[in-house]
PDB file of C-alpha atoms in Angstrom:
ATOM      1  CA  MET A 664      93.489 112.111 152.497  1.00 78.00           C
ATOM      2  CA  LYS A 665      91.780 108.973 153.770  1.00 88.00           C
ATOM      3  CA  TRP A 666      94.324 106.849 151.891  1.00 91.00           C
ATOM      4  CA  TYR A 667      97.244 108.440 153.729  1.00 91.00           C
ATOM      5  CA  ALA A 668      95.373 108.057 157.008  1.00 94.00           C
ATOM      6  CA  ALA A 669      94.926 104.346 156.263  1.00 93.00           C
ATOM      7  CA  VAL A 670      98.635 104.009 155.444  1.00 93.00           C
ATOM      8  CA  PHE A 671      99.537 105.700 158.718  1.00 94.00           C
ATOM      9  CA  VAL A 672      97.247 103.412 160.715  1.00 94.00           C
ATOM     10  CA  GLY A 673      98.586 100.316 158.945  1.00 94.00           C
ATOM     11  CA  ALA A 674     102.174 101.343 159.644  1.00 94.00           C
ATOM     12  CA  LEU A 675     101.322 102.211 163.252  1.00 95.00           C
ATOM     13  CA  VAL A 676      99.723  98.807 163.862  1.00 93.00           C
ATOM     14  CA  ARG A 677     102.852  97.101 162.579  1.00 93.00           C
ATOM     15  CA  TYR A 678     105.144  99.303 164.645  1.00 93.00           C
ATOM     16  CA  LEU A 679     103.186  98.782 167.857  1.00 93.00           C
ATOM     17  CA  LEU A 680     103.145  95.009 167.410  1.00 91.00           C
ATOM     18  CA  MET A 681     106.869  94.995 166.629  1.00 90.00           C
ATOM     19  CA  SER A 682     107.494  96.935 169.828  1.00 89.00           C
ATOM     20  CA  SER A 683     105.291  94.666 171.931  1.00 87.00           C
ATOM     21  CA  GLU A 684     106.130  91.494 173.800  1.00 86.00           C
ATOM     22  CA  TYR A 685     104.302  89.477 171.160  1.00 84.00           C
ATOM     23  CA  SER A 686     106.831  90.147 168.395  1.00 84.00           C
ATOM     24  CA  GLY A 687     109.149  87.355 169.527  1.00 83.00           C
ATOM     25  CA  LEU A 688     106.242  84.935 169.790  1.00 86.00           C
ATOM     26  CA  ILE A 689     105.017  85.795 166.295  1.00 86.00           C
ATOM     27  CA  ARG A 690     108.532  85.510 164.870  1.00 84.00           C
ATOM     28  CA  GLY A 691     108.808  81.955 166.132  1.00 80.00           C
ATOM     29  CA  ARG A 692     105.404  80.679 165.020  1.00 83.00           C
ATOM     30  CA  VAL A 693     105.497  78.032 162.289  1.00 79.00           C
ATOM     31  CA  GLU A 694     102.375  79.591 160.760  1.00 81.00           C
ATOM     32  CA  VAL A 695     104.465  82.662 159.947  1.00 85.00           C
ATOM     33  CA  ALA A 696     108.111  81.626 159.711  1.00 82.00           C
ATOM     34  CA  THR A 697     109.234  78.733 157.512  1.00 81.00           C
ATOM     35  CA  PRO A 698     112.716  77.475 156.556  1.00 80.00           C
ATOM     36  CA  LEU A 699     112.461  79.607 153.411  1.00 81.00           C
ATOM     37  CA  ASN A 700     111.400  82.934 154.903  1.00 83.00           C
ATOM     38  CA  SER A 701     112.604  82.848 158.513  1.00 84.00           C
ATOM     39  CA  TRP A 702     114.435  86.021 159.500  1.00 83.00           C
ATOM     40  CA  LYS A 703     116.334  84.104 162.178  1.00 84.00           C
ATOM     41  CA  ARG A 704     117.764  81.768 159.552  1.00 84.00           C
ATOM     42  CA  ALA A 705     118.547  84.714 157.299  1.00 84.00           C
ATOM     43  CA  VAL A 706     120.495  86.452 160.071  1.00 84.00           C
ATOM     44  CA  GLU A 707     122.382  83.267 160.925  1.00 85.00           C
ATOM     45  CA  GLY A 708     123.215  82.753 157.256  1.00 85.00           C
ATOM     46  CA  ALA A 709     124.523  86.317 156.990  1.00 84.00           C
ATOM     47  CA  TYR A 710     126.587  85.786 160.148  1.00 86.00           C
ATOM     48  CA  LEU A 711     128.155  82.615 158.748  1.00 85.00           C
ATOM     49  CA  TYR A 712     128.914  84.382 155.474  1.00 85.00           C
ATOM     50  CA  ALA A 713     130.522  87.316 157.298  1.00 82.00           C
ATOM     51  CA  ASN A 714     132.765  84.901 159.198  1.00 84.00           C
ATOM     52  CA  GLY A 715     133.951  83.046 156.115  1.00 81.00           C
ATOM     53  CA  THR A 716     131.735  79.973 156.498  1.00 84.00           C
ATOM     54  CA  ASN A 717     129.618  78.730 153.628  1.00 85.00           C
ATOM     55  CA  PRO A 718     125.995  78.959 154.870  1.00 86.00           C
ATOM     56  CA  TYR A 719     124.928  76.376 152.279  1.00 85.00           C
ATOM     57  CA  ASP A 720     127.031  73.577 153.755  1.00 82.00           C
ATOM     58  CA  GLY A 721     124.328  72.685 156.262  1.00 75.00           C
ATOM     59  CA  ASP A 722     120.550  72.835 156.237  1.00 76.00           C
ATOM     60  CA  LEU A 723     120.266  76.379 157.543  1.00 78.00           C
ATOM     61  CA  TYR A 724     120.019  78.875 154.698  1.00 82.00           C
ATOM     62  CA  HIS A 725     118.006  78.369 151.511  1.00 82.00           C
ATOM     63  CA  GLN A 726     118.021  81.631 149.573  1.00 82.00           C
ATOM     64  CA  ASN A 727     120.172  82.932 146.750  1.00 83.00           C
ATOM     65  CA  PRO A 728     123.643  84.372 147.571  1.00 86.00           C
ATOM     66  CA  PHE A 729     122.549  87.683 146.048  1.00 80.00           C
ATOM     67  CA  ILE A 730     119.861  87.883 148.739  1.00 81.00           C
ATOM     68  CA  LEU A 731     122.401  86.720 151.323  1.00 84.00           C
ATOM     69  CA  VAL A 732     124.780  89.589 150.557  1.00 85.00           C
ATOM     70  CA  SER A 733     121.915  92.085 150.606  1.00 83.00           C
ATOM     71  CA  LEU A 734     120.869  90.878 154.062  1.00 82.00           C
ATOM     72  CA  TRP A 735     124.456  90.974 155.276  1.00 84.00           C
ATOM     73  CA  TYR A 736     124.806  94.555 154.054  1.00 83.00           C
ATOM     74  CA  LEU A 737     121.543  95.498 155.780  1.00 82.00           C
ATOM     75  CA  MET A 738     122.707  93.970 159.051  1.00 80.00           C
ATOM     76  CA  GLN A 739     126.033  95.773 158.796  1.00 81.00           C
ATOM     77  CA  LYS A 740     124.692  99.215 157.926  1.00 79.00           C
ATOM     78  CA  ALA A 741     121.222  99.412 159.458  1.00 77.00           C
ATOM     79  CA  ALA A 742     120.814  96.668 162.050  1.00 74.00           C
ATOM     80  CA  ALA A 743     119.049  99.044 164.444  1.00 77.00           C
ATOM     81  CA  TYR A 744     116.509 100.034 161.799  1.00 84.00           C
ATOM     82  CA  VAL A 745     115.559  96.622 160.424  1.00 84.00           C
ATOM     83  CA  GLY A 746     112.026  96.929 161.784  1.00 86.00           C
ATOM     84  CA  MET A 747     111.546 100.284 160.068  1.00 91.00           C
ATOM     85  CA  VAL A 748     112.876  98.829 156.818  1.00 90.00           C
ATOM     86  CA  PHE A 749     110.216  96.124 156.962  1.00 92.00           C
ATOM     87  CA  ILE A 750     107.485  98.689 157.600  1.00 93.00           C
ATOM     88  CA  GLN A 751     108.712 100.845 154.719  1.00 94.00           C
ATOM     89  CA  LEU A 752     108.671  97.824 152.418  1.00 94.00           C
ATOM     90  CA  GLU A 753     105.078  97.150 153.448  1.00 95.00           C
ATOM     91  CA  ILE A 754     104.065 100.742 152.757  1.00 95.00           C
ATOM     92  CA  GLY A 755     105.819 100.639 149.400  1.00 95.00           C
ATOM     93  CA  THR A 756     104.020  97.404 148.541  1.00 96.00           C
ATOM     94  CA  ALA A 757     100.636  98.941 149.365  1.00 95.00           C
ATOM     95  CA  PHE A 758     101.347 101.997 147.207  1.00 96.00           C
ATOM     96  CA  MET A 759     102.487  99.871 144.275  1.00 96.00           C
ATOM     97  CA  LEU A 760      99.470  97.571 144.490  1.00 96.00           C
ATOM     98  CA  LYS A 761      97.227 100.624 144.484  1.00 95.00           C
ATOM     99  CA  ALA A 762      99.081 102.057 141.480  1.00 95.00           C
ATOM    100  CA  ALA A 763      98.857  98.786 139.549  1.00 94.00           C
ATOM    101  CA  ALA A 764      95.158  98.445 140.361  1.00 94.00           C
ATOM    102  CA  THR A 765      94.583 102.011 139.134  1.00 93.00           C
ATOM    103  CA  VAL A 766      96.092 101.227 135.742  1.00 92.00           C
ATOM    104  CA  PHE A 767      94.255  97.917 135.379  1.00 91.00           C
ATOM    105  CA  ILE A 768      90.847  99.310 136.320  1.00 90.00           C
ATOM    106  CA  ARG A 769      91.255 102.241 133.923  1.00 90.00           C
ATOM    107  CA  GLU A 770      92.061  99.900 131.063  1.00 87.00           C
ATOM    108  CA  LEU A 771      89.075  97.715 131.890  1.00 86.00           C
ATOM    109  CA  TYR A 772      86.864 100.796 132.058  1.00 84.00           C
ATOM    110  CA  GLU A 773      88.047 101.999 128.650  1.00 85.00           C
ATOM    111  CA  LYS A 774      87.467  98.572 127.096  1.00 82.00           C
ATOM    112  CA  GLN A 775      84.003  98.480 128.624  1.00 81.00           C
ATOM    113  CA  ARG A 776      83.189 101.964 127.329  1.00 80.00           C
ATOM    114  CA  ARG A 777      84.148 100.994 123.777  1.00 80.00           C
ATOM    115  CA  ARG A 778      82.046  97.819 123.883  1.00 77.00           C
ATOM    116  CA  ARG A 779      79.093  99.110 125.883  1.00 74.00           C
ATOM    117  CA  ASP A 780      76.712  98.947 122.928  1.00 71.00           C
ATOM    118  CA  SER A 781      77.169  95.183 122.732  1.00 73.00           C
ATOM    119  CA  PHE A 782      76.229  94.577 126.379  1.00 75.00           C
ATOM    120  CA  ALA A 783      72.869  93.120 127.321  1.00 74.00           C
ATOM    121  CA  LYS A 784      70.258  95.335 128.892  1.00 75.00           C
ATOM    122  CA  ASP A 785      69.903  95.580 132.665  1.00 72.00           C
ATOM    123  CA  THR A 786      73.586  94.749 133.245  1.00 71.00           C
ATOM    124  CA  GLU A 787      74.543  98.198 134.501  1.00 71.00           C
ATOM    125  CA  GLU A 788      75.004  96.920 138.043  1.00 71.00           C
ATOM    126  CA  LEU A 789      77.672  94.518 136.815  1.00 73.00           C
ATOM    127  CA  GLN A 790      79.579  97.152 134.885  1.00 76.00           C
ATOM    128  CA  ILE A 791      82.411  99.344 136.092  1.00 77.00           C
ATOM    129  CA  ASP A 792      81.316 102.904 136.764  1.00 79.00           C
ATOM    130  CA  ALA A 793      83.393 106.063 137.052  1.00 78.00           C
ATOM    131  CA  GLY A 794      83.372 105.893 140.849  1.00 78.00           C
ATOM    132  CA  ASP A 795      85.128 102.532 140.770  1.00 79.00           C
ATOM    133  CA  LEU A 796      88.189 104.115 139.169  1.00 83.00           C
ATOM    134  CA  GLY A 797      89.125 105.614 142.515  1.00 83.00           C
ATOM    135  CA  ASN A 798      87.427 103.246 144.930  1.00 87.00           C
ATOM    136  CA  LEU A 799      88.719  99.874 143.749  1.00 90.00           C
ATOM    137  CA  PRO A 800      92.450 100.764 143.891  1.00 91.00           C
ATOM    138  CA  TYR A 801      91.828 102.207 147.350  1.00 93.00           C
ATOM    139  CA  TYR A 802      90.244  98.947 148.494  1.00 93.00           C
ATOM    140  CA  VAL A 803      93.125  96.957 147.006  1.00 94.00           C
ATOM    141  CA  GLY A 804      95.569  98.983 149.075  1.00 94.00           C
ATOM    142  CA  LEU A 805      93.428  98.583 152.190  1.00 94.00           C
ATOM    143  CA  ALA A 806      93.172  94.835 151.651  1.00 94.00           C
ATOM    144  CA  TYR A 807      96.937  94.564 151.793  1.00 95.00           C
ATOM    145  CA  LEU A 808      97.564  97.047 154.593  1.00 94.00           C
ATOM    146  CA  PHE A 809      95.108  95.356 156.947  1.00 95.00           C
ATOM    147  CA  ASN A 810      95.499  91.764 155.850  1.00 93.00           C
ATOM    148  CA  PRO A 811      96.253  89.875 159.094  1.00 92.00           C
ATOM    149  CA  TYR A 812      98.770  87.609 157.419  1.00 91.00           C
ATOM    150  CA  SER A 813     100.629  90.561 155.888  1.00 93.00           C
ATOM    151  CA  ILE A 814     100.775  92.205 159.304  1.00 93.00           C
ATOM    152  CA  LEU A 815     102.047  89.016 160.954  1.00 92.00           C
ATOM    153  CA  ASN A 816     104.762  88.575 158.340  1.00 92.00           C
ATOM    154  CA  CYS A 817     105.900  92.144 158.871  1.00 92.00           C
ATOM    155  CA  VAL A 818     105.916  91.795 162.657  1.00 92.00           C
ATOM    156  CA  GLY A 819     107.651  88.418 162.343  1.00 89.00           C
ATOM    157  CA  GLN A 820     110.175  90.035 159.983  1.00 89.00           C
ATOM    158  CA  THR A 821     109.997  87.250 157.438  1.00 89.00           C
ATOM    159  CA  THR A 822     111.455  87.626 153.975  1.00 88.00           C
ATOM    160  CA  THR A 823     107.906  87.237 152.655  1.00 90.00           C
ATOM    161  CA  VAL A 824     107.690  91.014 153.114  1.00 92.00           C
ATOM    162  CA  ALA A 825     110.451  91.464 150.532  1.00 90.00           C
ATOM    163  CA  SER A 826     108.747  88.906 148.275  1.00 92.00           C
ATOM    164  CA  ASN A 827     105.492  90.855 148.432  1.00 94.00           C
ATOM    165  CA  PHE A 828     107.378  94.045 147.586  1.00 95.00           C
ATOM    166  CA  LEU A 829     108.997  92.450 144.540  1.00 95.00           C
ATOM    167  CA  LEU A 830     105.714  90.949 143.354  1.00 95.00           C
ATOM    168  CA  ALA A 831     104.028  94.337 143.706  1.00 96.00           C
ATOM    169  CA  LEU A 832     106.873  95.900 141.723  1.00 96.00           C
ATOM    170  CA  PHE A 833     106.373  93.208 139.094  1.00 96.00           C
ATOM    171  CA  LEU A 834     102.663  94.060 138.882  1.00 95.00           C
ATOM    172  CA  VAL A 835     103.454  97.759 138.498  1.00 96.00           C
ATOM    173  CA  GLY A 836     105.949  96.984 135.751  1.00 95.00           C
ATOM    174  CA  THR A 837     103.375  94.813 134.013  1.00 94.00           C
ATOM    175  CA  ALA A 838     100.618  97.411 134.393  1.00 93.00           C
ATOM    176  CA  TYR A 839     102.798 100.120 132.860  1.00 93.00           C
ATOM    177  CA  ARG A 840     104.114  97.634 130.278  1.00 92.00           C
ATOM    178  CA  SER A 841     107.714  98.030 131.387  1.00 92.00           C
ATOM    179  CA  ARG A 842     109.198  94.642 130.620  1.00 92.00           C
ATOM    180  CA  ILE A 843     112.528  95.553 132.215  1.00 94.00           C
ATOM    181  CA  VAL A 844     110.961  96.424 135.579  1.00 95.00           C
ATOM    182  CA  ALA A 845     108.635  93.422 135.449  1.00 94.00           C
ATOM    183  CA  GLY A 846     111.331  90.995 134.319  1.00 94.00           C
ATOM    184  CA  VAL A 847     113.979  92.084 136.814  1.00 94.00           C
ATOM    185  CA  ALA A 848     111.513  92.205 139.732  1.00 95.00           C
ATOM    186  CA  LEU A 849     110.212  88.720 138.944  1.00 95.00           C
ATOM    187  CA  ALA A 850     113.744  87.384 138.486  1.00 94.00           C
ATOM    188  CA  LEU A 851     114.664  88.717 141.928  1.00 91.00           C
ATOM    189  CA  GLU A 852     111.526  87.207 143.435  1.00 92.00           C
ATOM    190  CA  THR A 853     112.353  83.868 141.821  1.00 91.00           C
ATOM    191  CA  GLN A 854     115.621  83.891 143.760  1.00 87.00           C
ATOM    192  CA  MET A 855     113.509  83.681 146.915  1.00 85.00           C
ATOM    193  CA  ASN A 856     110.683  81.449 145.715  1.00 85.00           C
ATOM    194  CA  ILE A 857     110.796  79.643 142.396  1.00 86.00           C
ATOM    195  CA  TYR A 858     107.067  79.214 141.812  1.00 87.00           C
ATOM    196  CA  PRO A 859     106.216  82.825 140.786  1.00 90.00           C
ATOM    197  CA  CYS A 860     108.316  82.354 137.633  1.00 91.00           C
ATOM    198  CA  VAL A 861     105.121  81.248 135.843  1.00 91.00           C
ATOM    199  CA  LEU A 862     103.786  84.814 136.150  1.00 93.00           C
ATOM    200  CA  ILE A 863     106.021  85.873 133.274  1.00 94.00           C
ATOM    201  CA  VAL A 864     103.572  84.215 130.855  1.00 94.00           C
ATOM    202  CA  PRO A 865     100.496  86.369 131.637  1.00 93.00           C
ATOM    203  CA  ALA A 866     102.767  89.408 131.960  1.00 94.00           C
ATOM    204  CA  ALA A 867     104.211  88.802 128.495  1.00 93.00           C
ATOM    205  CA  LEU A 868     100.727  88.366 127.026  1.00 92.00           C
ATOM    206  CA  PHE A 869      99.472  91.553 128.685  1.00 92.00           C
ATOM    207  CA  ILE A 870     102.436  93.627 127.532  1.00 91.00           C
ATOM    208  CA  ALA A 871     102.072  92.228 124.007  1.00 90.00           C
ATOM    209  CA  GLU A 872      98.536  93.659 123.756  1.00 86.00           C
ATOM    210  CA  SER A 873     100.052  97.084 123.120  1.00 80.00           C
ATOM    211  CA  THR A 874     101.910  95.806 120.031  1.00 80.00           C
ATOM    212  CA  PRO A 875      99.454  93.562 118.147  1.00 76.00           C
ATOM    213  CA  ARG A 876     101.536  93.648 114.952  1.00 80.00           C
ATOM    214  CA  ASN A 877     104.642  92.332 116.711  1.00 85.00           C
ATOM    215  CA  LYS A 878     102.921  90.217 119.336  1.00 88.00           C
ATOM    216  CA  TRP A 879     105.277  87.243 119.258  1.00 90.00           C
ATOM    217  CA  LEU A 880     108.344  89.468 119.198  1.00 91.00           C
ATOM    218  CA  SER A 881     107.039  91.296 122.261  1.00 90.00           C
ATOM    219  CA  ILE A 882     106.343  88.025 124.093  1.00 91.00           C
ATOM    220  CA  GLY A 883     109.807  86.733 123.269  1.00 92.00           C
ATOM    221  CA  THR A 884     111.448  89.976 124.385  1.00 93.00           C
ATOM    222  CA  THR A 885     109.596  89.979 127.706  1.00 93.00           C
ATOM    223  CA  CYS A 886     110.410  86.337 128.430  1.00 94.00           C
ATOM    224  CA  GLY A 887     114.003  86.905 127.316  1.00 94.00           C
ATOM    225  CA  THR A 888     114.344  89.872 129.665  1.00 95.00           C
ATOM    226  CA  PHE A 889     113.175  87.762 132.582  1.00 95.00           C
ATOM    227  CA  LEU A 890     115.373  84.819 131.641  1.00 95.00           C
ATOM    228  CA  GLY A 891     118.409  87.045 131.182  1.00 95.00           C
ATOM    229  CA  ALA A 892     117.909  88.686 134.579  1.00 94.00           C
ATOM    230  CA  PHE A 893     117.304  85.298 136.209  1.00 93.00           C
ATOM    231  CA  LEU A 894     120.523  83.864 134.785  1.00 93.00           C
ATOM    232  CA  TRP A 895     122.463  86.992 135.716  1.00 93.00           C
ATOM    233  CA  PHE A 896     121.360  86.828 139.363  1.00 91.00           C
ATOM    234  CA  ASN A 897     122.322  83.171 139.532  1.00 90.00           C
ATOM    235  CA  TYR A 898     125.688  83.918 137.962  1.00 91.00           C
ATOM    236  CA  ALA A 899     126.131  86.672 140.547  1.00 89.00           C
ATOM    237  CA  GLY A 900     125.521  83.987 143.162  1.00 87.00           C
ATOM    238  CA  PHE A 901     128.273  81.885 141.610  1.00 90.00           C
ATOM    239  CA  VAL A 902     130.666  84.845 141.683  1.00 89.00           C
ATOM    240  CA  ILE A 903     129.826  85.547 145.327  1.00 86.00           C
ATOM    241  CA  MET A 904     130.150  81.966 146.580  1.00 85.00           C
ATOM    242  CA  GLY A 905     132.746  80.659 144.136  1.00 84.00           C
ATOM    243  CA  ASP A 906     130.757  77.534 143.227  1.00 84.00           C
ATOM    244  CA  TRP A 907     127.281  76.354 142.268  1.00 87.00           C
ATOM    245  CA  SER A 908     126.496  74.522 145.505  1.00 83.00           C
ATOM    246  CA  PHE A 909     123.850  77.109 146.362  1.00 85.00           C
ATOM    247  CA  LEU A 910     121.600  75.827 143.559  1.00 86.00           C
ATOM    248  CA  ASP A 911     120.900  72.583 145.393  1.00 83.00           C
ATOM    249  CA  ALA A 912     120.468  74.418 148.702  1.00 82.00           C
ATOM    250  CA  THR A 913     117.928  76.816 147.181  1.00 84.00           C
ATOM    251  CA  TYR A 914     116.000  75.438 144.214  1.00 84.00           C
ATOM    252  CA  GLY A 915     116.807  71.839 145.097  1.00 79.00           C
ATOM    253  CA  PHE A 916     115.542  72.367 148.631  1.00 79.00           C
ATOM    254  CA  ILE A 917     112.238  73.759 147.362  1.00 78.00           C
ATOM    255  CA  LEU A 918     111.655  71.160 144.661  1.00 78.00           C
ATOM    256  CA  ASN A 919     112.631  68.127 146.757  1.00 75.00           C
ATOM    257  CA  CYS A 920     110.628  69.095 149.888  1.00 73.00           C
ATOM    258  CA  ARG A 921     113.446  68.139 152.219  1.00 71.00           C
ATOM    259  CA  ASP A 922     112.165  69.994 155.260  1.00 71.00           C
ATOM    260  CA  LEU A 923     108.958  68.622 156.767  1.00 70.00           C
ATOM    261  CA  GLN A 924     108.607  71.213 159.511  1.00 73.00           C
ATOM    262  CA  PRO A 925     104.896  71.927 160.117  1.00 72.00           C
ATOM    263  CA  ASN A 926     103.523  75.060 158.465  1.00 70.00           C
ATOM    264  CA  ILE A 927     100.277  76.270 156.892  1.00 70.00           C
ATOM    265  CA  GLY A 928     101.041  74.439 153.645  1.00 70.00           C
ATOM    266  CA  LEU A 929     100.112  70.910 152.626  1.00 70.00           C
ATOM    267  CA  PHE A 930     103.432  69.474 151.463  1.00 71.00           C
ATOM    268  CA  TRP A 931     104.899  68.747 154.895  1.00 68.00           C
ATOM    269  CA  TYR A 932     101.875  66.810 156.143  1.00 68.00           C
ATOM    270  CA  PHE A 933     101.428  64.798 152.973  1.00 72.00           C
ATOM    271  CA  PHE A 934     105.069  63.736 152.736  1.00 71.00           C
ATOM    272  CA  THR A 935     105.265  62.972 156.442  1.00 73.00           C
ATOM    273  CA  GLU A 936     102.639  60.291 155.837  1.00 72.00           C
ATOM    274  CA  MET A 937     104.154  59.192 152.518  1.00 72.00           C
ATOM    275  CA  PHE A 938     105.923  55.850 152.045  1.00 70.00           C
ATOM    276  CA  ASP A 939     109.376  56.393 150.537  1.00 73.00           C
ATOM    277  CA  HIS A 940     108.499  54.009 147.726  1.00 72.00           C
ATOM    278  CA  PHE A 941     105.907  56.492 146.388  1.00 72.00           C
ATOM    279  CA  ARG A 942     107.747  59.708 147.242  1.00 71.00           C
ATOM    280  CA  THR A 943     109.161  60.402 143.766  1.00 73.00           C
ATOM    281  CA  LEU A 944     105.807  59.897 142.043  1.00 71.00           C
ATOM    282  CA  PHE A 945     103.912  62.223 144.346  1.00 70.00           C
ATOM    283  CA  LEU A 946     106.765  64.713 144.451  1.00 73.00           C
ATOM    284  CA  TYR A 947     106.447  65.184 140.689  1.00 69.00           C
ATOM    285  CA  THR A 948     102.661  65.290 140.969  1.00 73.00           C
ATOM    286  CA  PHE A 949     102.684  67.949 143.677  1.00 70.00           C
ATOM    287  CA  GLN A 950     105.287  70.111 141.961  1.00 68.00           C
ATOM    288  CA  ILE A 951     103.418  70.045 138.656  1.00 70.00           C
ATOM    289  CA  ASN A 952     100.322  71.330 140.439  1.00 68.00           C
ATOM    290  CA  ALA A 953     102.099  73.742 142.804  1.00 60.00           C
TER     291      ALA A 953
END
């Protein structure tokens, strides 16, 4: 019961802030909205697409055409309920994080129970107890529902909310060892932000634990599922736009750090101070460590 009460309070906080005079201020803050997740840019890109103009011709829109069409459809069919859609995505994310945490903590508890005889004495305080099976997933959900940055992104209606939803779906798919759910969710997320693609490696290793005899086959199948979905979504972008120009406007924009608008990251400040002569060297260095 307390979980549903927490969900209600979290949703209510988001709704009240969205309905307040501060929503416009939050939506325009560079700490919340960036060129990659700005809802204003997403709406303008959808408007250009609806009017037959390629949104990738300028420096306005930097997400995959598949996402573009989804946003356009949302604006056409449910423009008056966009705020509620964001809140529902947040609630769904919290539920999925709680579900994934439940599976993970149960598996850890079972592994601990099987190996308990090998543990050193007086380590009981460090071990997982039965009460943690319900408490820890609850705290994971609370941590997301009342995370100030999550709330601000929801109120600011940034596409980070959708990214969080897809990442939570990926974690659920991984927890339940569903490589299709995990692979497709991560492929969709990679259309919005390329860096999470590296998560397929730990996901493949985790899923492969259930098939020790065919470990490498399982890893290859999981990675292949992700790669296939990733290529399919990009091909869908080609079909939608009629050319591959969106690749440079999306992945190229991220990898080349073309926009130096201030935000909470480090890239913009570092490359603002960077001499052009050294830009390529440090661009590779930063991207390798990103």
